[in-house]
Structures are given as C-alpha cells and as structure tokens.
Amino acid sequence: MNFFQKLTTETTADINECLNLVPRCFGKKNKDKLIYYICEDNGDLGFFAMYRYWAEYLYFADICNYFPVIFAGNSFAYREEKSIHGTKNPFEYYFLQPSRIELNQVNLSNKVIYSNLSHRKIVELVFTGKISNYMYTQKYMETMSEIVKNILSSTNSHGNL
C-alpha cells in the first residue's frame, strides 16, 4: 500500500505514528504546550543548509501550533568544544530559542514530538510538489523568509555577531 493510500485508510493514531507525530511524555513541565524538539545533527551540512532545515522545521511547527526547541547536535560542523554565550548548543550561538523554552526543559516536559525528516519532506512537497527537490518556488522563498523574520531572533544582543 503506498503512503497516500495509507493516509486515507488508516486511523488518526496510525497516521500520527506513520508521520512520527506521537508525543512522548518525560515529565510534568509545560503540560499546556506541545513541544516540537528539533534535533538536527548532520555533520555534513554547511551552515546555510542547516539554516534551511531549521526554517522548514519551524514552518512545520508553526502550522501545527507546536512550541519549537532547537538543538544543533554534537556533529554540527560549527560546534565549538567550549561554551559560546554560555551555551554548548550551536543553535544558541546565533539564535534565541524560538518558543523561549529552554533546551533543558525538553526532557522534563509532558508532551514532546521529535522532529523527523518526513516533516521537512512534507514542507517540500507542499511548496514544490516534489520531495528532495532543490528547486524552490517564489511562495516557498516568501514563506521561509516570513518564518525567519517572525520566529528566529538573533542573539545579536551579545554584541559579538
């Protein structure tokens, strides 16, 4: 059965599982929020490829009304051994957490969904009609620009960027 047939014949619970949208419970914090934990750890990505991934995950979180928290993993090409601006999370070298929820709260939160490559692929499919397509539409560029403008805040307050 192909993916789209499965979406039309399965139950909501099955679809959520298929799309990796089943929340995990780690604790009692943030009971009123559905945390979207974006953990991208691809050491082969350059900074702007990772930036594009973050924008796509943030778009997905935005349309699903999730509260995103981003961690650029230990394999991230621009990770430093020492803390920068008081953090070892490379994402936070450059940006504030979009939902203002601290990274250390993820593993204490009541409902957490982990980002998944399928979520980015859905975004690409919506905007281009194809998956794994590097040809982006004007609408894609405008939407991602709005996501970056409205959700990503620079840590420029540190004065070092």
Short mmCIF file of C-alpha atoms in Angstrom, two decimals:
data_model
loop_
_atom_site.label_atom_id
_atom_site.label_comp_id
_atom_site.label_asym_id
_atom_site.label_seq_id
_atom_site.Cartn_x
_atom_site.Cartn_y
_atom_site.Cartn_z
CA MET A 1 0.00 0.00 0.00
CA ASN A 2 1.51 3.36 -0.96
CA PHE A 3 1.89 6.21 1.51
CA PHE A 4 -1.11 8.25 0.32
CA GLN A 5 -3.43 5.24 0.30
CA LYS A 6 -2.33 4.52 3.85
CA LEU A 7 -3.18 8.11 4.88
CA THR A 8 -6.73 7.72 3.60
CA THR A 9 -7.39 4.28 5.11
CA GLU A 10 -5.63 4.35 8.48
CA THR A 11 -6.91 5.69 11.79
CA THR A 12 -5.70 9.02 13.13
CA ALA A 13 -3.46 7.23 15.63
CA ASP A 14 -1.90 5.18 12.83
CA ILE A 15 -1.35 8.28 10.71
CA ASN A 16 0.28 10.11 13.63
CA GLU A 17 2.58 7.14 14.15
CA CYS A 18 3.36 6.92 10.44
CA LEU A 19 4.30 10.62 10.38
CA ASN A 20 6.23 10.40 13.68
CA LEU A 21 3.78 12.73 15.46
CA VAL A 22 3.16 10.71 18.60
CA PRO A 23 4.07 12.81 21.67
CA ARG A 24 6.39 11.40 24.31
CA CYS A 25 5.96 12.18 27.99
CA PHE A 26 9.09 12.93 30.02
CA GLY A 27 7.70 14.84 32.98
CA LYS A 28 5.20 17.38 34.23
CA LYS A 29 6.58 20.63 32.78
CA ASN A 30 4.80 22.51 30.01
CA LYS A 31 1.57 20.49 30.28
CA ASP A 32 -0.25 23.13 28.24
CA LYS A 33 2.26 23.01 25.37
CA LEU A 34 3.14 20.50 22.69
CA ILE A 35 6.93 20.81 22.40
CA TYR A 36 8.49 20.18 18.98
CA TYR A 37 12.09 19.14 19.58
CA ILE A 38 14.16 19.90 16.50
CA CYS A 39 17.40 17.99 16.82
CA GLU A 40 19.42 18.11 13.63
CA ASP A 41 22.84 16.51 13.88
CA ASN A 42 24.09 16.21 10.31
CA GLY A 43 27.80 16.98 10.33
CA ASP A 44 27.85 17.08 6.53
CA LEU A 45 25.64 20.17 6.30
CA GLY A 46 27.04 23.63 5.88
CA PHE A 47 25.63 26.48 7.94
CA PHE A 48 23.07 27.68 5.40
CA ALA A 49 21.87 24.17 4.55
CA MET A 50 21.24 23.68 8.27
CA TYR A 51 19.59 27.11 8.40
CA ARG A 52 17.23 25.99 5.61
CA TYR A 53 16.41 22.80 7.53
CA TRP A 54 15.67 24.82 10.66
CA ALA A 55 13.36 27.14 8.69
CA GLU A 56 11.46 24.16 7.26
CA TYR A 57 11.09 22.52 10.67
CA LEU A 58 9.94 25.85 12.12
CA TYR A 59 7.34 26.18 9.37
CA PHE A 60 6.08 22.69 10.21
CA ALA A 61 5.95 23.58 13.92
CA ASP A 62 4.15 26.82 13.14
CA ILE A 63 1.37 25.25 11.05
CA CYS A 64 0.91 22.52 13.69
CA ASN A 65 0.87 25.03 16.59
CA TYR A 66 3.84 23.31 18.25
CA PHE A 67 6.36 25.05 20.51
CA PRO A 68 9.76 24.51 18.83
CA VAL A 69 13.01 23.96 20.71
CA ILE A 70 16.13 23.55 18.58
CA PHE A 71 19.35 21.67 19.28
CA ALA A 72 22.17 21.52 16.74
CA GLY A 73 23.80 18.26 17.71
CA ASN A 74 27.33 17.34 18.61
CA SER A 75 28.21 16.57 14.97
CA PHE A 76 27.21 20.04 13.75
CA ALA A 77 30.15 21.35 11.69
CA TYR A 78 30.21 24.70 13.53
CA ARG A 79 30.09 23.34 17.07
CA GLU A 80 32.80 24.50 19.46
CA GLU A 81 34.23 22.45 22.33
CA LYS A 82 33.81 25.32 24.77
CA SER A 83 30.62 27.20 25.59
CA ILE A 84 29.74 30.24 23.48
CA HIS A 85 27.46 32.85 25.09
CA GLY A 86 27.02 30.40 27.99
CA THR A 87 25.75 27.51 25.87
CA LYS A 88 27.08 24.39 24.18
CA ASN A 89 24.09 24.28 21.80
CA PRO A 90 25.44 25.63 18.48
CA PHE A 91 21.98 26.89 17.50
CA GLU A 92 22.07 29.20 20.52
CA TYR A 93 25.42 30.69 19.42
CA TYR A 94 23.44 32.54 16.77
CA PHE A 95 19.76 32.50 17.75
CA LEU A 96 17.39 32.57 20.71
CA GLN A 97 15.09 29.60 21.20
CA PRO A 98 12.01 30.38 19.08
CA SER A 99 9.48 29.48 21.76
CA ARG A 100 11.62 30.77 24.64
CA ILE A 101 11.52 27.27 26.16
CA GLU A 102 14.98 26.26 27.32
CA LEU A 103 16.63 23.17 25.90
CA ASN A 104 16.94 21.58 29.36
CA GLN A 105 13.12 21.66 29.71
CA VAL A 106 12.54 19.26 26.80
CA ASN A 107 13.38 16.14 28.82
CA LEU A 108 11.14 17.37 31.66
CA SER A 109 8.12 18.21 29.51
CA ASN A 110 4.78 16.46 29.34
CA LYS A 111 4.27 16.30 25.56
CA VAL A 112 7.26 16.23 23.19
CA ILE A 113 7.30 15.42 19.50
CA TYR A 114 10.70 14.85 17.91
CA SER A 115 11.37 16.36 14.51
CA ASN A 116 11.74 13.89 11.70
CA LEU A 117 12.98 14.08 8.13
CA SER A 118 9.43 13.26 6.98
CA HIS A 119 8.28 16.62 8.40
CA ARG A 120 10.71 18.54 6.19
CA LYS A 121 9.73 16.39 3.22
CA ILE A 122 6.07 17.31 3.78
CA VAL A 123 7.03 21.00 3.66
CA GLU A 124 8.95 20.47 0.41
CA LEU A 125 6.03 18.54 -1.07
CA VAL A 126 3.56 21.29 -0.18
CA PHE A 127 5.65 24.04 -1.76
CA THR A 128 7.22 22.29 -4.76
CA GLY A 129 5.03 19.28 -5.44
CA LYS A 130 8.11 17.07 -5.09
CA ILE A 131 10.27 15.58 -2.37
CA SER A 132 14.05 16.14 -2.24
CA ASN A 133 13.78 18.90 -4.80
CA TYR A 134 16.27 21.74 -4.68
CA MET A 135 14.17 23.92 -6.99
CA TYR A 136 12.15 26.21 -4.76
CA THR A 137 9.16 28.33 -5.68
CA GLN A 138 8.65 32.01 -5.04
CA LYS A 139 5.96 31.08 -2.49
CA TYR A 140 8.46 28.83 -0.65
CA MET A 141 11.04 31.64 -0.52
CA GLU A 142 8.48 34.18 0.71
CA THR A 143 7.11 31.82 3.37
CA MET A 144 10.53 30.81 4.68
CA SER A 145 11.52 34.49 4.78
CA GLU A 146 8.48 35.20 6.94
CA ILE A 147 9.33 32.26 9.23
CA VAL A 148 12.86 33.55 9.66
CA LYS A 149 11.70 37.14 10.19
CA ASN A 150 8.93 36.26 12.66
CA ILE A 151 10.36 33.30 14.55
CA LEU A 152 14.16 33.33 14.50
CA SER A 153 15.67 36.01 16.71
CA SER A 154 19.35 36.71 16.57
CA THR A 155 21.49 36.64 19.67
CA ASN A 156 22.91 39.92 18.43
CA SER A 157 22.33 41.32 21.90
CA HIS A 158 25.64 39.66 22.79
CA GLY A 159 27.34 42.27 20.60
CA ASN A 160 29.72 39.74 19.07
CA LEU A 161 27.92 38.90 15.85
#
